[in-house]
Each structure stands twice: as structure tokens, then as C-alpha cells.
Amino acid sequence: MGLRVRLILVVLLLMAVLALAVPLALSVADRRTSTLAAERDRQAVALADEAAVAGAPLQQVVDRYYEVYREGVLIVDADGKPLAAKGLDGSDPGVRSAADHALVDAPTSRWTRIWPWDQGDVLTTAGVRRDGQLVGAVVAAVDTSVAARGVAIAWMWVALGSLVLLMLAVLVARGLTRWVLRPLTGLEQAVAEMTEGVSGPPANMAGPPELRHFTAAFNTMSQAVRASLERQRRLVADASHQLRNPLAAVRLRADTLEESVTESGQATFRSMSAELDRLENLLHQLLRLARAEELTGTRKAGLSTVTESTDLADVIAERVTFWQPVADRRDQQLQNHSQLPGPVVQLARHDVEQLLDIAIDNALRYAGDGTTVSVSAARTDEDVELLVSDDGRGLADADLSKAATRFWRGQKDIAGTGLGLAIAAEITAGHGGTIALEKAPEGGLLVRFRLPAADEAVS
């Protein structure tokens, strides 16, 4: 926007400068032309007055004039016969025509404007009168090259002054547009920060009054939005935390009632216990999600202080061992394709464990019995990839982009909360990484984590 505004201002300023410079340049040329014309007409009249004196040494006068001005002169009598000449040929058609016009007392032609590139001569005439009678004529050739050089120099100064004026105007326009658009730049940065969840300083209120009012309104709105989001995040965390104790009490009372439930009420009791399990899992996941969101917000605000580094192969070996009994119960194969020492990532060990637990749990839960789940890690040019894939049913293409969103569950998923991959996405983003769900080469689902690499030794 700033470039377009400056371009428009420069075009307008250029037009204004041209509107001043062009008339000034033409006026300089006209003034130079009129000055030369008046001077040479006066000299031609002086020569005519000298020729009107009987017995005057005309040739000496003409020679002296030519010596001073280096311009040809011709004096003729009433019959057109030359009386004195220097530098002009009376037989030249142009000279003869000018002399004939002067002898019949024809009006003198107006001088045309002298341009910087003119190099020719202009003929000026004057009639020789004696006792009121026209007895001859004076024809003088005026050299316009000197005047043309003067016009060219004047035009050069006009152009230089116009350029300086235009540069000053451009500098003023640049400063003015920067003053006007500076608040918009601050607003753009504030909008970007608010979009990313960064709690940055309010936008600077500067510029014209209209923009200051708009910036003040935006700051008020952004503060309200940030406060609302923060209250919402705290509500989720606080509600999840506060509900744990009442839920634990309900669980304790339900467990004590198990032996008192009649046979006819066993089905209802088991259904209630399952719902309690699901509710406990949901609260646990909500707490994990709130903590992951806090980590993401801290990083975006530039307050992240993660200094730990973790060997992925070591964590993979540990979590594969942990999940192996679950895989055995479902007749599944859980394979570890990493080797110690593995690539090192700039994450705390417990964060890597959470990522692996979420991905392996999903794979074992939804891939199906008798399937194979593979876990591996590899270093790339820019980061480290942590891969968890299976050869199960996988997901449809339309579901791949939605599976990591909150509370999304497959059509046949009854027990899940829909928060596992969303939590993994928050943890990954909180450390500057990414998560991607893809079709696995073996046919199932591939979860690809891209994590920041660490060059220092594992802590």
C-alpha cells in the first residue's frame, strides 16, 4: 500500500513540477529571443540612420559592424543596388527578398522563438529614409547560436532546479506516507501476533487522528479478545482440575456399591462404570491439552526456555517395551526400527514420551488385530522426523486433515475422546515442530512428527 501511495504522489508531483518547469523554460526562450531581436533591430536602425547621411563612409561602418559582431550586413539603394556589404551576398534569394520587403516598407516579420538547438541566421531589415523618403534598406544577418546556447544553459538550470524540487518533494512525500502508514504497519503486526496467539504490546497510536482512533479501538478489541481466550483456556484447565476430586469420590462410591448391586442391575452398573472411565479419561486429556496449549502460547510469546535434549532412539525403545504387552494381547507386532544412539531433539523427555504414547496408542487401538505397528526416527537436513505407521485400515483421504482436530473421532470410535492427536499437535507446535497424517506405505496410517534437532549432548 505504501508503495502505491508513494507512486501516486510522485506522479502528481512530477506533473506539478512539469507544469511549472515547461512554462518557465518557454518564457526564458521567449525573453532571450525578444532581447536579441530588440538589440539587433536597434542596431539595424542605427545603420539605416548612418546610411541616410549623404557622403557617409558606409563600407567602413559595415566593416566595423562585421568586425564586432561577426554578422553579415548589406546596404542597398532604392533600386536594390549594393552600397556596402560585408558577409552577405546580395544575389542570395533570401537576402534579396528581405531587401525588397524593406524597400517597399513591408512590415517586418516577427522573430520565431529561439530553441537550444538553433544554429542558423535570422535576417532583420530596416529602411533608410532621407527627408521622409525611402531611399534604401539595411539587411543584417543575426547569428542565433549564442542566444541558443544561452537558452540551453537556462533550460539546464531549470531542469536541475526541477529535479532538486522533485527530489525534495519525494522526500517529503516519503516522510508523510511513512507517518500516515506507520500505524497501519503496527496494526498489521498486532493482528499477526493476535492471530498466532502472541500477547504482544498494544499497537502504537500515531499518525492522523482517524488512524489514532482506529488504533485505540483495535487495542481495546485485542485486549478483550486475549482476555476472553485466556479466560476460556483457564476455564478448561480449572474445570478439568476441579472435577477430578468429585469424580474420584463418585468412582470410590461406585466401587463400594459393586458388591451390593443385584444381578439385574449389573448391566447398568457396568455401563455406569464405563462412562466413569470415559469421563476420567476425558478430564485427563483436557488437562493435558491445557498444558500443551500453555506451552504453545509460551513459545509464541518468545518465553520458551526448553534447554533439554533427548535421544529419540532411547525413548522409542522404552515406550515400545511399555506398549508391547498391549500389542501381544491383540496379536499385533510392535517393531522398533531405530538404533542407539539415535537423533537428538530439542525436547524434554516427557514431551517425547507423550508424543509416542499418543501415536502408538492410536495405532494399536485402531489398526486392528493382527496388524504391525512400526516406530522409527531419522535425521533430515533441517530437523528430525519421528514416524509411527501401521498396516491397518488407515483413514480416508477426507479424514486425514481432520484427525488432529479437537474432539474428532471416527464413525466407529466410541471409547475415544478425540483429543489425543490434538494434544500431540499442540505439544509439537509448542516446540516449533509440525505433525502430519499421511497414508502409510504399508497401507495404514502414518503419523509424521517433525521436531527441532539438538546439536548438544543429551541431558
PDB file of C-alpha atoms in Angstrom, residues 177-431:
ATOM      1  CA  THR A 177       3.353   8.465   3.814  1.00  0.00           C
ATOM      2  CA  ARG A 178       5.516   6.800   6.453  1.00  0.00           C
ATOM      3  CA  TRP A 179       3.894   8.977   9.103  1.00  0.00           C
ATOM      4  CA  VAL A 180       0.439   8.114   7.807  1.00  0.00           C
ATOM      5  CA  LEU A 181       1.100   4.399   7.249  1.00  0.00           C
ATOM      6  CA  ARG A 182       3.208   3.687  10.351  1.00  0.00           C
ATOM      7  CA  PRO A 183       0.091   2.947  12.444  1.00  0.00           C
ATOM      8  CA  LEU A 184      -1.102   0.521   9.761  1.00  0.00           C
ATOM      9  CA  THR A 185       2.214  -1.347   9.978  1.00  0.00           C
ATOM     10  CA  GLY A 186       1.818  -1.579  13.733  1.00  0.00           C
ATOM     11  CA  LEU A 187      -1.756  -2.761  13.321  1.00  0.00           C
ATOM     12  CA  GLU A 188      -0.662  -5.404  10.817  1.00  0.00           C
ATOM     13  CA  GLN A 189       1.958  -6.704  13.255  1.00  0.00           C
ATOM     14  CA  ALA A 190      -0.546  -6.672  16.120  1.00  0.00           C
ATOM     15  CA  VAL A 191      -3.095  -8.600  14.026  1.00  0.00           C
ATOM     16  CA  ALA A 192      -0.438 -11.183  13.090  1.00  0.00           C
ATOM     17  CA  GLU A 193       0.559 -11.577  16.728  1.00  0.00           C
ATOM     18  CA  MET A 194      -3.037 -11.923  17.840  1.00  0.00           C
ATOM     19  CA  THR A 195      -3.658 -14.491  15.079  1.00  0.00           C
ATOM     20  CA  GLU A 196      -0.681 -16.527  16.313  1.00  0.00           C
ATOM     21  CA  GLY A 197      -1.782 -16.159  19.920  1.00  0.00           C
ATOM     22  CA  VAL A 198       1.124 -13.924  20.924  1.00  0.00           C
ATOM     23  CA  SER A 199       0.333 -11.490  23.719  1.00  0.00           C
ATOM     24  CA  GLY A 200       2.363  -8.603  22.370  1.00  0.00           C
ATOM     25  CA  PRO A 201       2.294  -4.905  23.296  1.00  0.00           C
ATOM     26  CA  PRO A 202      -0.597  -2.723  22.085  1.00  0.00           C
ATOM     27  CA  ALA A 203      -0.278  -1.174  18.640  1.00  0.00           C
ATOM     28  CA  ASN A 204       1.371   2.260  18.707  1.00  0.00           C
ATOM     29  CA  MET A 205      -1.144   5.083  18.349  1.00  0.00           C
ATOM     30  CA  ALA A 206       0.371   7.537  15.854  1.00  0.00           C
ATOM     31  CA  GLY A 207      -0.436   9.196  12.562  1.00  0.00           C
ATOM     32  CA  PRO A 208      -3.579  11.149  11.652  1.00  0.00           C
ATOM     33  CA  PRO A 209      -6.394  11.449  14.228  1.00  0.00           C
ATOM     34  CA  GLU A 210      -8.601   8.992  12.332  1.00  0.00           C
ATOM     35  CA  LEU A 211      -5.917   6.299  12.481  1.00  0.00           C
ATOM     36  CA  ARG A 212      -5.220   7.013  16.153  1.00  0.00           C
ATOM     37  CA  HIS A 213      -8.896   6.498  16.971  1.00  0.00           C
ATOM     38  CA  PHE A 214      -8.933   3.296  14.916  1.00  0.00           C
ATOM     39  CA  THR A 215      -5.763   2.015  16.614  1.00  0.00           C
ATOM     40  CA  ALA A 216      -7.204   2.734  20.052  1.00  0.00           C
ATOM     41  CA  ALA A 217     -10.368   0.807  19.139  1.00  0.00           C
ATOM     42  CA  PHE A 218      -8.284  -2.100  17.847  1.00  0.00           C
ATOM     43  CA  ASN A 219      -6.176  -2.206  21.021  1.00  0.00           C
ATOM     44  CA  THR A 220      -9.329  -2.324  23.117  1.00  0.00           C
ATOM     45  CA  MET A 221     -10.735  -5.113  20.957  1.00  0.00           C
ATOM     46  CA  SER A 222      -7.495  -7.148  21.004  1.00  0.00           C
ATOM     47  CA  GLN A 223      -7.250  -6.886  24.783  1.00  0.00           C
ATOM     48  CA  ALA A 224     -10.832  -8.091  25.101  1.00  0.00           C
ATOM     49  CA  VAL A 225     -10.175 -10.999  22.714  1.00  0.00           C
ATOM     50  CA  ARG A 226      -6.966 -12.030  24.504  1.00  0.00           C
ATOM     51  CA  ALA A 227      -8.675 -11.798  27.881  1.00  0.00           C
ATOM     52  CA  SER A 228     -11.572 -13.888  26.594  1.00  0.00           C
ATOM     53  CA  LEU A 229      -9.247 -16.555  25.179  1.00  0.00           C
ATOM     54  CA  GLU A 230      -7.224 -16.635  28.382  1.00  0.00           C
ATOM     55  CA  ARG A 231     -10.366 -16.975  30.491  1.00  0.00           C
ATOM     56  CA  GLN A 232     -11.559 -19.742  28.201  1.00  0.00           C
ATOM     57  CA  ARG A 233      -8.259 -21.610  28.498  1.00  0.00           C
ATOM     58  CA  ARG A 234      -8.241 -21.217  32.264  1.00  0.00           C
ATOM     59  CA  LEU A 235     -11.841 -22.350  32.458  1.00  0.00           C
ATOM     60  CA  VAL A 236     -10.982 -25.603  30.682  1.00  0.00           C
ATOM     61  CA  ALA A 237      -7.950 -26.215  32.892  1.00  0.00           C
ATOM     62  CA  ASP A 238      -9.647 -25.187  36.137  1.00  0.00           C
ATOM     63  CA  ALA A 239     -12.845 -27.101  35.381  1.00  0.00           C
ATOM     64  CA  SER A 240     -10.890 -30.225  34.490  1.00  0.00           C
ATOM     65  CA  HIS A 241      -8.820 -29.928  37.654  1.00  0.00           C
ATOM     66  CA  GLN A 242     -11.741 -29.154  39.968  1.00  0.00           C
ATOM     67  CA  LEU A 243     -13.835 -32.005  38.599  1.00  0.00           C
ATOM     68  CA  ARG A 244     -11.195 -34.619  39.345  1.00  0.00           C
ATOM     69  CA  ASN A 245     -11.879 -34.766  43.095  1.00  0.00           C
ATOM     70  CA  PRO A 246     -15.707 -35.072  42.816  1.00  0.00           C
ATOM     71  CA  LEU A 247     -15.249 -37.626  40.065  1.00  0.00           C
ATOM     72  CA  ALA A 248     -12.808 -39.611  42.219  1.00  0.00           C
ATOM     73  CA  ALA A 249     -15.358 -39.555  45.029  1.00  0.00           C
ATOM     74  CA  VAL A 250     -18.063 -40.811  42.691  1.00  0.00           C
ATOM     75  CA  ARG A 251     -15.712 -43.548  41.483  1.00  0.00           C
ATOM     76  CA  LEU A 252     -14.961 -44.588  45.073  1.00  0.00           C
ATOM     77  CA  ARG A 253     -18.632 -44.761  45.975  1.00  0.00           C
ATOM     78  CA  ALA A 254     -19.449 -46.683  42.808  1.00  0.00           C
ATOM     79  CA  ASP A 255     -16.726 -49.212  43.570  1.00  0.00           C
ATOM     80  CA  THR A 256     -18.087 -49.752  47.074  1.00  0.00           C
ATOM     81  CA  LEU A 257     -21.539 -50.362  45.632  1.00  0.00           C
ATOM     82  CA  GLU A 258     -20.385 -53.099  43.270  1.00  0.00           C
ATOM     83  CA  GLU A 259     -20.984 -55.926  45.763  1.00  0.00           C
ATOM     84  CA  SER A 260     -24.433 -54.561  46.665  1.00  0.00           C
ATOM     85  CA  VAL A 261     -25.744 -54.417  43.115  1.00  0.00           C
ATOM     86  CA  THR A 262     -28.247 -57.131  42.273  1.00  0.00           C
ATOM     87  CA  GLU A 263     -27.830 -59.314  39.276  1.00  0.00           C
ATOM     88  CA  SER A 264     -30.498 -57.403  37.370  1.00  0.00           C
ATOM     89  CA  GLY A 265     -28.592 -54.164  37.934  1.00  0.00           C
ATOM     90  CA  GLN A 266     -25.164 -55.487  36.927  1.00  0.00           C
ATOM     91  CA  ALA A 267     -25.538 -54.354  33.301  1.00  0.00           C
ATOM     92  CA  THR A 268     -26.465 -50.841  34.363  1.00  0.00           C
ATOM     93  CA  PHE A 269     -23.615 -50.770  36.876  1.00  0.00           C
ATOM     94  CA  ARG A 270     -21.083 -51.853  34.264  1.00  0.00           C
ATOM     95  CA  SER A 271     -22.385 -49.204  31.837  1.00  0.00           C
ATOM     96  CA  MET A 272     -22.072 -46.559  34.560  1.00  0.00           C
ATOM     97  CA  SER A 273     -18.525 -47.701  35.348  1.00  0.00           C
ATOM     98  CA  ALA A 274     -17.593 -47.500  31.673  1.00  0.00           C
ATOM     99  CA  GLU A 275     -18.963 -43.960  31.451  1.00  0.00           C
ATOM    100  CA  LEU A 276     -17.000 -43.029  34.572  1.00  0.00           C
ATOM    101  CA  ASP A 277     -13.868 -44.420  32.950  1.00  0.00           C
ATOM    102  CA  ARG A 278     -14.571 -42.405  29.846  1.00  0.00           C
ATOM    103  CA  LEU A 279     -15.194 -39.246  31.871  1.00  0.00           C
ATOM    104  CA  GLU A 280     -11.972 -39.706  33.831  1.00  0.00           C
ATOM    105  CA  ASN A 281     -10.049 -40.189  30.597  1.00  0.00           C
ATOM    106  CA  LEU A 282     -11.688 -37.098  29.087  1.00  0.00           C
ATOM    107  CA  LEU A 283     -10.739 -34.917  32.073  1.00  0.00           C
ATOM    108  CA  HIS A 284      -7.204 -36.250  31.978  1.00  0.00           C
ATOM    109  CA  GLN A 285      -6.945 -35.448  28.278  1.00  0.00           C
ATOM    110  CA  LEU A 286      -8.375 -31.950  28.790  1.00  0.00           C
ATOM    111  CA  LEU A 287      -5.713 -31.233  31.399  1.00  0.00           C
ATOM    112  CA  ARG A 288      -3.006 -32.465  29.048  1.00  0.00           C
ATOM    113  CA  LEU A 289      -4.427 -30.294  26.263  1.00  0.00           C
ATOM    114  CA  ALA A 290      -4.483 -27.208  28.507  1.00  0.00           C
ATOM    115  CA  ARG A 291      -0.842 -27.766  29.466  1.00  0.00           C
ATOM    116  CA  ALA A 292       0.106 -28.266  25.806  1.00  0.00           C
ATOM    117  CA  GLU A 293      -1.679 -25.028  24.841  1.00  0.00           C
ATOM    118  CA  GLU A 294       0.166 -23.186  27.581  1.00  0.00           C
ATOM    119  CA  LEU A 295       3.457 -24.453  26.178  1.00  0.00           C
ATOM    120  CA  THR A 296       2.474 -23.299  22.675  1.00  0.00           C
ATOM    121  CA  GLY A 297       1.488 -19.840  23.917  1.00  0.00           C
ATOM    122  CA  THR A 298       4.726 -19.517  25.876  1.00  0.00           C
ATOM    123  CA  ARG A 299       6.810 -20.305  22.804  1.00  0.00           C
ATOM    124  CA  LYS A 300       4.891 -17.888  20.571  1.00  0.00           C
ATOM    125  CA  ALA A 301       5.405 -15.144  23.121  1.00  0.00           C
ATOM    126  CA  GLY A 302       9.150 -15.789  22.979  1.00  0.00           C
ATOM    127  CA  LEU A 303       9.317 -17.082  26.559  1.00  0.00           C
ATOM    128  CA  SER A 304      10.200 -20.705  25.829  1.00  0.00           C
ATOM    129  CA  THR A 305      13.090 -21.911  27.973  1.00  0.00           C
ATOM    130  CA  VAL A 306      13.428 -25.531  26.827  1.00  0.00           C
ATOM    131  CA  THR A 307      17.085 -26.472  27.178  1.00  0.00           C
ATOM    132  CA  GLU A 308      16.746 -30.243  27.445  1.00  0.00           C
ATOM    133  CA  SER A 309      17.615 -32.601  24.624  1.00  0.00           C
ATOM    134  CA  THR A 310      16.507 -36.188  24.194  1.00  0.00           C
ATOM    135  CA  ASP A 311      17.788 -39.193  22.264  1.00  0.00           C
ATOM    136  CA  LEU A 312      14.779 -40.426  20.289  1.00  0.00           C
ATOM    137  CA  ALA A 313      16.038 -43.995  19.937  1.00  0.00           C
ATOM    138  CA  ASP A 314      16.319 -44.366  23.700  1.00  0.00           C
ATOM    139  CA  VAL A 315      12.740 -43.139  24.282  1.00  0.00           C
ATOM    140  CA  ILE A 316      11.410 -45.295  21.425  1.00  0.00           C
ATOM    141  CA  ALA A 317      12.982 -48.418  22.925  1.00  0.00           C
ATOM    142  CA  GLU A 318      11.458 -47.634  26.316  1.00  0.00           C
ATOM    143  CA  ARG A 319       7.931 -46.916  25.012  1.00  0.00           C
ATOM    144  CA  VAL A 320       7.921 -49.928  22.689  1.00  0.00           C
ATOM    145  CA  THR A 321       8.734 -52.101  25.695  1.00  0.00           C
ATOM    146  CA  PHE A 322       5.935 -50.422  27.659  1.00  0.00           C
ATOM    147  CA  TRP A 323       3.317 -50.965  24.924  1.00  0.00           C
ATOM    148  CA  GLN A 324       4.437 -54.466  23.956  1.00  0.00           C
ATOM    149  CA  PRO A 325       2.003 -56.256  26.345  1.00  0.00           C
ATOM    150  CA  VAL A 326      -0.904 -54.344  24.824  1.00  0.00           C
ATOM    151  CA  ALA A 327       0.220 -55.379  21.343  1.00  0.00           C
ATOM    152  CA  ASP A 328       0.587 -59.005  22.440  1.00  0.00           C
ATOM    153  CA  ARG A 329      -2.974 -59.121  23.767  1.00  0.00           C
ATOM    154  CA  ARG A 330      -4.228 -58.049  20.361  1.00  0.00           C
ATOM    155  CA  ASP A 331      -1.910 -60.326  18.419  1.00  0.00           C
ATOM    156  CA  GLN A 332      -0.131 -57.264  16.961  1.00  0.00           C
ATOM    157  CA  GLN A 333       3.506 -56.737  16.065  1.00  0.00           C
ATOM    158  CA  LEU A 334       5.213 -53.625  17.534  1.00  0.00           C
ATOM    159  CA  GLN A 335       8.512 -53.048  15.752  1.00  0.00           C
ATOM    160  CA  ASN A 336      11.307 -50.651  16.657  1.00  0.00           C
ATOM    161  CA  HIS A 337      13.356 -49.571  13.602  1.00  0.00           C
ATOM    162  CA  SER A 338      15.611 -47.111  15.431  1.00  0.00           C
ATOM    163  CA  GLN A 339      19.150 -47.784  16.602  1.00  0.00           C
ATOM    164  CA  LEU A 340      21.098 -46.321  19.502  1.00  0.00           C
ATOM    165  CA  PRO A 341      22.395 -43.700  19.562  1.00  0.00           C
ATOM    166  CA  GLY A 342      19.564 -42.040  17.657  1.00  0.00           C
ATOM    167  CA  PRO A 343      18.941 -38.469  16.523  1.00  0.00           C
ATOM    168  CA  VAL A 344      18.727 -35.915  19.326  1.00  0.00           C
ATOM    169  CA  VAL A 345      15.786 -33.481  19.554  1.00  0.00           C
ATOM    170  CA  GLN A 346      15.374 -30.232  21.489  1.00  0.00           C
ATOM    171  CA  LEU A 347      12.502 -31.542  23.631  1.00  0.00           C
ATOM    172  CA  ALA A 348      12.139 -32.685  27.194  1.00  0.00           C
ATOM    173  CA  ARG A 349      11.960 -36.460  27.571  1.00  0.00           C
ATOM    174  CA  HIS A 350       8.433 -36.446  28.975  1.00  0.00           C
ATOM    175  CA  ASP A 351       7.184 -34.495  25.915  1.00  0.00           C
ATOM    176  CA  VAL A 352       8.670 -37.081  23.556  1.00  0.00           C
ATOM    177  CA  GLU A 353       7.108 -39.828  25.667  1.00  0.00           C
ATOM    178  CA  GLN A 354       3.695 -38.176  25.324  1.00  0.00           C
ATOM    179  CA  LEU A 355       4.019 -37.943  21.561  1.00  0.00           C
ATOM    180  CA  LEU A 356       4.997 -41.599  21.267  1.00  0.00           C
ATOM    181  CA  ASP A 357       2.295 -42.773  23.690  1.00  0.00           C
ATOM    182  CA  ILE A 358      -0.423 -40.933  21.757  1.00  0.00           C
ATOM    183  CA  ALA A 359       0.736 -42.174  18.342  1.00  0.00           C
ATOM    184  CA  ILE A 360       1.356 -45.810  19.429  1.00  0.00           C
ATOM    185  CA  ASP A 361      -1.894 -45.957  21.408  1.00  0.00           C
ATOM    186  CA  ASN A 362      -3.867 -44.762  18.368  1.00  0.00           C
ATOM    187  CA  ALA A 363      -2.108 -47.218  16.081  1.00  0.00           C
ATOM    188  CA  LEU A 364      -2.672 -50.208  18.366  1.00  0.00           C
ATOM    189  CA  ARG A 365      -6.250 -49.193  19.101  1.00  0.00           C
ATOM    190  CA  TYR A 366      -7.466 -48.545  15.556  1.00  0.00           C
ATOM    191  CA  ALA A 367      -5.188 -50.514  13.209  1.00  0.00           C
ATOM    192  CA  GLY A 368      -6.957 -53.767  14.066  1.00  0.00           C
ATOM    193  CA  ASP A 369      -5.918 -57.171  15.400  1.00  0.00           C
ATOM    194  CA  GLY A 370      -3.010 -58.942  13.747  1.00  0.00           C
ATOM    195  CA  THR A 371      -1.512 -55.747  12.319  1.00  0.00           C
ATOM    196  CA  THR A 372       2.027 -54.406  12.542  1.00  0.00           C
ATOM    197  CA  VAL A 373       2.972 -51.030  14.038  1.00  0.00           C
ATOM    198  CA  SER A 374       6.401 -49.591  13.208  1.00  0.00           C
ATOM    199  CA  VAL A 375       8.274 -46.819  15.023  1.00  0.00           C
ATOM    200  CA  SER A 376      11.384 -45.095  13.664  1.00  0.00           C
ATOM    201  CA  ALA A 377      13.360 -41.843  13.779  1.00  0.00           C
ATOM    202  CA  ALA A 378      15.609 -40.193  11.214  1.00  0.00           C
ATOM    203  CA  ARG A 379      17.640 -37.010  10.917  1.00  0.00           C
ATOM    204  CA  THR A 380      16.926 -34.736   7.925  1.00  0.00           C
ATOM    205  CA  ASP A 381      18.750 -31.645   6.689  1.00  0.00           C
ATOM    206  CA  GLU A 382      16.609 -29.265   8.765  1.00  0.00           C
ATOM    207  CA  ASP A 383      15.024 -31.288  11.580  1.00  0.00           C
ATOM    208  CA  VAL A 384      14.337 -34.754  12.987  1.00  0.00           C
ATOM    209  CA  GLU A 385      11.444 -36.980  11.907  1.00  0.00           C
ATOM    210  CA  LEU A 386       9.670 -39.312  14.321  1.00  0.00           C
ATOM    211  CA  LEU A 387       7.476 -41.797  12.428  1.00  0.00           C
ATOM    212  CA  VAL A 388       4.748 -44.138  13.694  1.00  0.00           C
ATOM    213  CA  SER A 389       2.987 -46.189  10.994  1.00  0.00           C
ATOM    214  CA  ASP A 390       0.823 -49.276  10.699  1.00  0.00           C
ATOM    215  CA  ASP A 391      -0.564 -51.592   8.005  1.00  0.00           C
ATOM    216  CA  GLY A 392      -4.134 -51.444   9.259  1.00  0.00           C
ATOM    217  CA  ARG A 393      -7.277 -49.895   7.874  1.00  0.00           C
ATOM    218  CA  GLY A 394      -5.954 -46.333   7.865  1.00  0.00           C
ATOM    219  CA  LEU A 395      -8.112 -43.270   7.242  1.00  0.00           C
ATOM    220  CA  ALA A 396      -9.944 -41.934   4.224  1.00  0.00           C
ATOM    221  CA  ASP A 397      -8.305 -39.006   2.434  1.00  0.00           C
ATOM    222  CA  ALA A 398     -11.062 -36.672   3.621  1.00  0.00           C
ATOM    223  CA  ASP A 399     -10.396 -37.628   7.268  1.00  0.00           C
ATOM    224  CA  LEU A 400      -6.606 -37.157   7.229  1.00  0.00           C
ATOM    225  CA  SER A 401      -6.871 -33.384   7.503  1.00  0.00           C
ATOM    226  CA  LYS A 402      -9.427 -33.563  10.343  1.00  0.00           C
ATOM    227  CA  ALA A 403      -7.998 -36.321  12.516  1.00  0.00           C
ATOM    228  CA  ALA A 404      -5.730 -33.961  14.502  1.00  0.00           C
ATOM    229  CA  THR A 405      -8.535 -31.504  15.312  1.00  0.00           C
ATOM    230  CA  ARG A 406     -10.137 -31.471  18.732  1.00  0.00           C
ATOM    231  CA  PHE A 407     -12.891 -33.940  19.533  1.00  0.00           C
ATOM    232  CA  TRP A 408     -12.770 -35.509  16.064  1.00  0.00           C
ATOM    233  CA  ARG A 409     -13.452 -39.234  16.173  1.00  0.00           C
ATOM    234  CA  GLY A 410     -14.038 -41.850  13.544  1.00  0.00           C
ATOM    235  CA  GLN A 411     -17.564 -43.096  12.918  1.00  0.00           C
ATOM    236  CA  LYS A 412     -16.897 -46.362  14.738  1.00  0.00           C
ATOM    237  CA  ASP A 413     -14.886 -44.837  17.586  1.00  0.00           C
ATOM    238  CA  ILE A 414     -16.970 -44.975  20.769  1.00  0.00           C
ATOM    239  CA  ALA A 415     -14.390 -45.063  23.560  1.00  0.00           C
ATOM    240  CA  GLY A 416     -12.010 -42.332  22.331  1.00  0.00           C
ATOM    241  CA  THR A 417     -12.092 -38.682  23.376  1.00  0.00           C
ATOM    242  CA  GLY A 418     -10.911 -37.169  20.098  1.00  0.00           C
ATOM    243  CA  LEU A 419      -8.159 -35.237  21.907  1.00  0.00           C
ATOM    244  CA  GLY A 420      -5.064 -37.436  21.572  1.00  0.00           C
ATOM    245  CA  LEU A 421      -3.730 -36.194  18.240  1.00  0.00           C
ATOM    246  CA  ALA A 422      -4.842 -32.642  19.060  1.00  0.00           C
ATOM    247  CA  ILE A 423      -2.677 -32.776  22.193  1.00  0.00           C
ATOM    248  CA  ALA A 424       0.229 -34.153  20.134  1.00  0.00           C
ATOM    249  CA  ALA A 425      -0.222 -31.302  17.644  1.00  0.00           C
ATOM    250  CA  GLU A 426      -0.113 -28.706  20.457  1.00  0.00           C
ATOM    251  CA  ILE A 427       2.994 -30.255  22.026  1.00  0.00           C
ATOM    252  CA  THR A 428       4.733 -30.370  18.653  1.00  0.00           C
ATOM    253  CA  ALA A 429       3.789 -26.770  17.791  1.00  0.00           C
ATOM    254  CA  GLY A 430       4.897 -25.664  21.255  1.00  0.00           C
ATOM    255  CA  HIS A 431       8.430 -26.748  20.367  1.00  0.00           C
TER     256      HIS A 431
END
